[in-house]
Amino acid sequence: MAPSYARVHSGDDRRRGSQLEQRWEYFMKKFWAAVWVGFALSVAKFVDLWNVVAHDHVSGRPEHRLHRGYFKLGLFCFAMWTVVAAYLVVWVKSILKVEEEWEEYAPKSIPFATCLGLVGIISFIISFWPVWGFLSLPIVFILFMGMLHLAHFVPL
């Protein structure tokens, strides 16, 4: 019989492989989060978001004004969404050290945050529509994804 050249993996080899896979997954999550944040910052700079928010319009086009009421509603919803997220992540998981899932411990918080997010995104789209028109949809989506992925870099 010919000798078998198949290598038998020990438990240490499997653990090292598993750790390497976990590190690779962690790196890839951070990498794609950084890509989304960078993309959102680039879009914000390209569409002159800071000038639109500060002066209600893009420079050179004062007739296309930001709708302030919907913008304030979007900011309020985003702030409340952030408060709910901070409650679940910081207070419930880190301070109270609750082992249950969020859905079991605070069952109304996820639907509430979802409603806040939807109302906020729709409000931002309506507020930016006079400035960018149909492009408000992808612009708000990209900015939202950038803000969402910014949470990957909060040290908790």
mmCIF file of C-alpha atoms in Angstrom:
data_model
loop_
_atom_site.group_PDB
_atom_site.id
_atom_site.type_symbol
_atom_site.label_atom_id
_atom_site.label_comp_id
_atom_site.label_asym_id
_atom_site.label_seq_id
_atom_site.Cartn_x
_atom_site.Cartn_y
_atom_site.Cartn_z
ATOM 1 C CA MET A 1 0.000 0.000 0.000
ATOM 2 C CA ALA A 2 1.125 3.500 -0.790
ATOM 3 C CA PRO A 3 1.632 5.821 2.146
ATOM 4 C CA SER A 4 -1.072 8.410 2.704
ATOM 5 C CA TYR A 5 0.127 11.977 2.328
ATOM 6 C CA ALA A 6 -3.043 13.518 3.712
ATOM 7 C CA ARG A 7 -2.205 15.663 6.691
ATOM 8 C CA VAL A 8 -4.323 15.220 9.763
ATOM 9 C CA HIS A 9 -5.167 18.610 11.259
ATOM 10 C CA SER A 10 -4.748 18.961 14.951
ATOM 11 C CA GLY A 11 -7.042 21.024 17.129
ATOM 12 C CA ASP A 12 -4.432 23.810 17.257
ATOM 13 C CA ASP A 13 -4.376 24.074 13.453
ATOM 14 C CA ARG A 14 -8.152 24.343 13.347
ATOM 15 C CA ARG A 15 -8.187 27.001 16.069
ATOM 16 C CA ARG A 16 -5.510 29.036 14.248
ATOM 17 C CA GLY A 17 -7.485 28.775 11.031
ATOM 18 C CA SER A 18 -10.652 29.831 12.807
ATOM 19 C CA GLN A 19 -8.885 32.794 14.429
ATOM 20 C CA LEU A 20 -7.463 33.804 11.067
ATOM 21 C CA GLU A 21 -10.929 33.652 9.513
ATOM 22 C CA GLN A 22 -12.362 35.740 12.350
ATOM 23 C CA ARG A 23 -9.630 38.345 11.960
ATOM 24 C CA TRP A 24 -10.176 38.434 8.212
ATOM 25 C CA GLU A 25 -13.951 38.917 8.702
ATOM 26 C CA TYR A 26 -13.292 41.675 11.256
ATOM 27 C CA PHE A 27 -10.878 43.404 8.875
ATOM 28 C CA MET A 28 -13.295 43.154 5.943
ATOM 29 C CA LYS A 29 -16.178 44.586 8.011
ATOM 30 C CA LYS A 30 -14.028 47.542 9.049
ATOM 31 C CA PHE A 31 -12.724 47.954 5.502
ATOM 32 C CA TRP A 32 -16.204 48.119 3.941
ATOM 33 C CA ALA A 33 -17.421 50.395 6.719
ATOM 34 C CA ALA A 34 -14.513 52.738 5.943
ATOM 35 C CA VAL A 35 -15.366 52.560 2.235
ATOM 36 C CA TRP A 36 -18.980 53.581 2.920
ATOM 37 C CA VAL A 37 -17.904 56.419 5.231
ATOM 38 C CA GLY A 38 -15.351 57.650 2.697
ATOM 39 C CA PHE A 39 -17.877 57.404 -0.122
ATOM 40 C CA ALA A 40 -20.452 59.351 1.912
ATOM 41 C CA LEU A 41 -17.892 62.060 2.727
ATOM 42 C CA SER A 42 -16.948 62.288 -0.945
ATOM 43 C CA VAL A 43 -20.588 62.614 -2.000
ATOM 44 C CA ALA A 44 -21.183 65.239 0.708
ATOM 45 C CA LYS A 45 -18.232 67.260 -0.575
ATOM 46 C CA PHE A 46 -19.227 66.810 -4.243
ATOM 47 C CA VAL A 47 -22.840 67.979 -3.725
ATOM 48 C CA ASP A 48 -21.702 70.803 -1.420
ATOM 49 C CA LEU A 49 -23.824 69.502 1.460
ATOM 50 C CA TRP A 50 -22.324 71.887 4.023
ATOM 51 C CA ASN A 51 -23.298 74.927 1.939
ATOM 52 C CA VAL A 52 -26.805 73.551 1.294
ATOM 53 C CA VAL A 53 -27.426 72.973 5.006
ATOM 54 C CA ALA A 54 -25.910 76.312 6.095
ATOM 55 C CA HIS A 55 -27.393 78.566 3.372
ATOM 56 C CA ASP A 56 -30.414 76.542 2.156
ATOM 57 C CA HIS A 57 -29.119 76.296 -1.427
ATOM 58 C CA VAL A 58 -26.173 75.354 -3.603
ATOM 59 C CA SER A 59 -23.981 78.325 -4.428
ATOM 60 C CA GLY A 60 -25.034 79.803 -7.746
ATOM 61 C CA ARG A 61 -28.594 78.420 -7.545
ATOM 62 C CA PRO A 62 -30.441 80.395 -4.838
ATOM 63 C CA GLU A 63 -33.837 79.659 -6.423
ATOM 64 C CA HIS A 64 -33.560 75.958 -5.440
ATOM 65 C CA ARG A 65 -33.902 76.128 -1.673
ATOM 66 C CA LEU A 66 -33.780 73.425 0.992
ATOM 67 C CA HIS A 67 -37.110 72.783 2.727
ATOM 68 C CA ARG A 68 -36.163 73.625 6.330
ATOM 69 C CA GLY A 69 -39.248 72.129 8.023
ATOM 70 C CA TYR A 70 -38.698 68.654 6.639
ATOM 71 C CA PHE A 71 -34.966 68.984 7.238
ATOM 72 C CA LYS A 72 -35.570 69.722 10.933
ATOM 73 C CA LEU A 73 -37.979 66.776 11.157
ATOM 74 C CA GLY A 74 -35.296 64.547 9.581
ATOM 75 C CA LEU A 75 -32.713 65.797 12.084
ATOM 76 C CA PHE A 76 -35.106 65.199 14.979
ATOM 77 C CA CYS A 77 -35.856 61.639 13.803
ATOM 78 C CA PHE A 78 -32.154 60.936 13.319
ATOM 79 C CA ALA A 79 -31.371 62.276 16.811
ATOM 80 C CA MET A 80 -34.116 60.122 18.357
ATOM 81 C CA TRP A 81 -32.921 57.089 16.366
ATOM 82 C CA THR A 82 -29.428 57.706 17.776
ATOM 83 C CA VAL A 83 -30.849 57.886 21.313
ATOM 84 C CA VAL A 84 -32.620 54.531 20.852
ATOM 85 C CA ALA A 85 -29.442 52.977 19.447
ATOM 86 C CA ALA A 86 -27.378 54.369 22.332
ATOM 87 C CA TYR A 87 -29.935 53.042 24.813
ATOM 88 C CA LEU A 88 -29.747 49.538 23.350
ATOM 89 C CA VAL A 89 -26.008 49.382 22.773
ATOM 90 C CA VAL A 90 -24.587 51.405 25.653
ATOM 91 C CA TRP A 91 -27.175 51.242 28.430
ATOM 92 C CA VAL A 92 -28.705 47.785 27.933
ATOM 93 C CA LYS A 93 -25.668 45.808 26.686
ATOM 94 C CA SER A 94 -22.715 47.618 28.287
ATOM 95 C CA ILE A 95 -23.982 49.116 31.546
ATOM 96 C CA LEU A 96 -26.840 46.802 32.563
ATOM 97 C CA LYS A 97 -25.084 43.808 30.930
ATOM 98 C CA VAL A 98 -28.375 42.236 29.868
ATOM 99 C CA GLU A 99 -27.777 38.866 28.220
ATOM 100 C CA GLU A 100 -31.174 38.726 26.501
ATOM 101 C CA GLU A 101 -31.649 39.829 22.921
ATOM 102 C CA TRP A 102 -32.933 43.362 22.386
ATOM 103 C CA GLU A 103 -36.181 42.025 20.981
ATOM 104 C CA GLU A 104 -36.880 40.222 24.256
ATOM 105 C CA TYR A 105 -35.675 42.899 26.678
ATOM 106 C CA ALA A 106 -37.144 45.944 24.905
ATOM 107 C CA PRO A 107 -39.544 44.617 22.257
ATOM 108 C CA LYS A 108 -40.881 48.028 21.174
ATOM 109 C CA SER A 109 -37.519 49.709 20.683
ATOM 110 C CA ILE A 110 -36.619 48.137 17.301
ATOM 111 C CA PRO A 111 -39.982 48.936 15.609
ATOM 112 C CA PHE A 112 -39.822 52.452 17.085
ATOM 113 C CA ALA A 113 -36.294 52.989 15.766
ATOM 114 C CA THR A 114 -37.338 51.615 12.371
ATOM 115 C CA CYS A 115 -40.237 54.070 12.163
ATOM 116 C CA LEU A 116 -37.944 56.919 13.180
ATOM 117 C CA GLY A 117 -35.437 55.896 10.510
ATOM 118 C CA LEU A 118 -38.065 55.703 7.769
ATOM 119 C CA VAL A 119 -39.684 59.025 8.675
ATOM 120 C CA GLY A 120 -36.231 60.611 8.914
ATOM 121 C CA ILE A 121 -35.047 59.333 5.533
ATOM 122 C CA ILE A 122 -38.300 60.365 3.824
ATOM 123 C CA SER A 123 -38.073 63.793 5.483
ATOM 124 C CA PHE A 124 -34.503 64.259 4.277
ATOM 125 C CA ILE A 125 -35.456 63.241 0.732
ATOM 126 C CA ILE A 126 -38.375 65.713 0.707
ATOM 127 C CA SER A 127 -36.200 68.481 2.167
ATOM 128 C CA PHE A 128 -33.424 68.016 -0.401
ATOM 129 C CA TRP A 129 -35.733 67.446 -3.394
ATOM 130 C CA PRO A 130 -35.928 71.153 -4.384
ATOM 131 C CA VAL A 131 -32.126 71.331 -4.401
ATOM 132 C CA TRP A 132 -31.099 68.095 -6.160
ATOM 133 C CA GLY A 133 -34.345 66.687 -7.555
ATOM 134 C CA PHE A 134 -34.318 62.970 -8.357
ATOM 135 C CA LEU A 135 -30.670 62.722 -7.251
ATOM 136 C CA SER A 136 -31.882 63.283 -3.680
ATOM 137 C CA LEU A 137 -32.753 59.567 -3.488
ATOM 138 C CA PRO A 138 -29.226 58.160 -4.044
ATOM 139 C CA ILE A 139 -27.565 61.060 -2.222
ATOM 140 C CA VAL A 140 -29.622 60.558 0.952
ATOM 141 C CA PHE A 141 -29.151 56.772 0.700
ATOM 142 C CA ILE A 142 -25.357 57.096 0.453
ATOM 143 C CA LEU A 143 -25.216 59.616 3.299
ATOM 144 C CA PHE A 144 -27.415 57.349 5.437
ATOM 145 C CA MET A 145 -25.220 54.319 4.746
ATOM 146 C CA GLY A 146 -22.116 56.348 5.617
ATOM 147 C CA MET A 147 -23.639 57.461 8.919
ATOM 148 C CA LEU A 148 -24.787 53.935 9.684
ATOM 149 C CA HIS A 149 -21.325 52.461 9.023
ATOM 150 C CA LEU A 150 -19.698 55.180 11.115
ATOM 151 C CA ALA A 151 -20.903 53.179 14.137
ATOM 152 C CA HIS A 152 -18.249 50.539 13.333
ATOM 153 C CA PHE A 153 -15.617 52.949 14.602
ATOM 154 C CA VAL A 154 -17.227 53.794 17.951
ATOM 155 C CA PRO A 155 -15.010 52.195 20.603
ATOM 156 C CA LEU A 156 -17.282 50.022 22.760
#
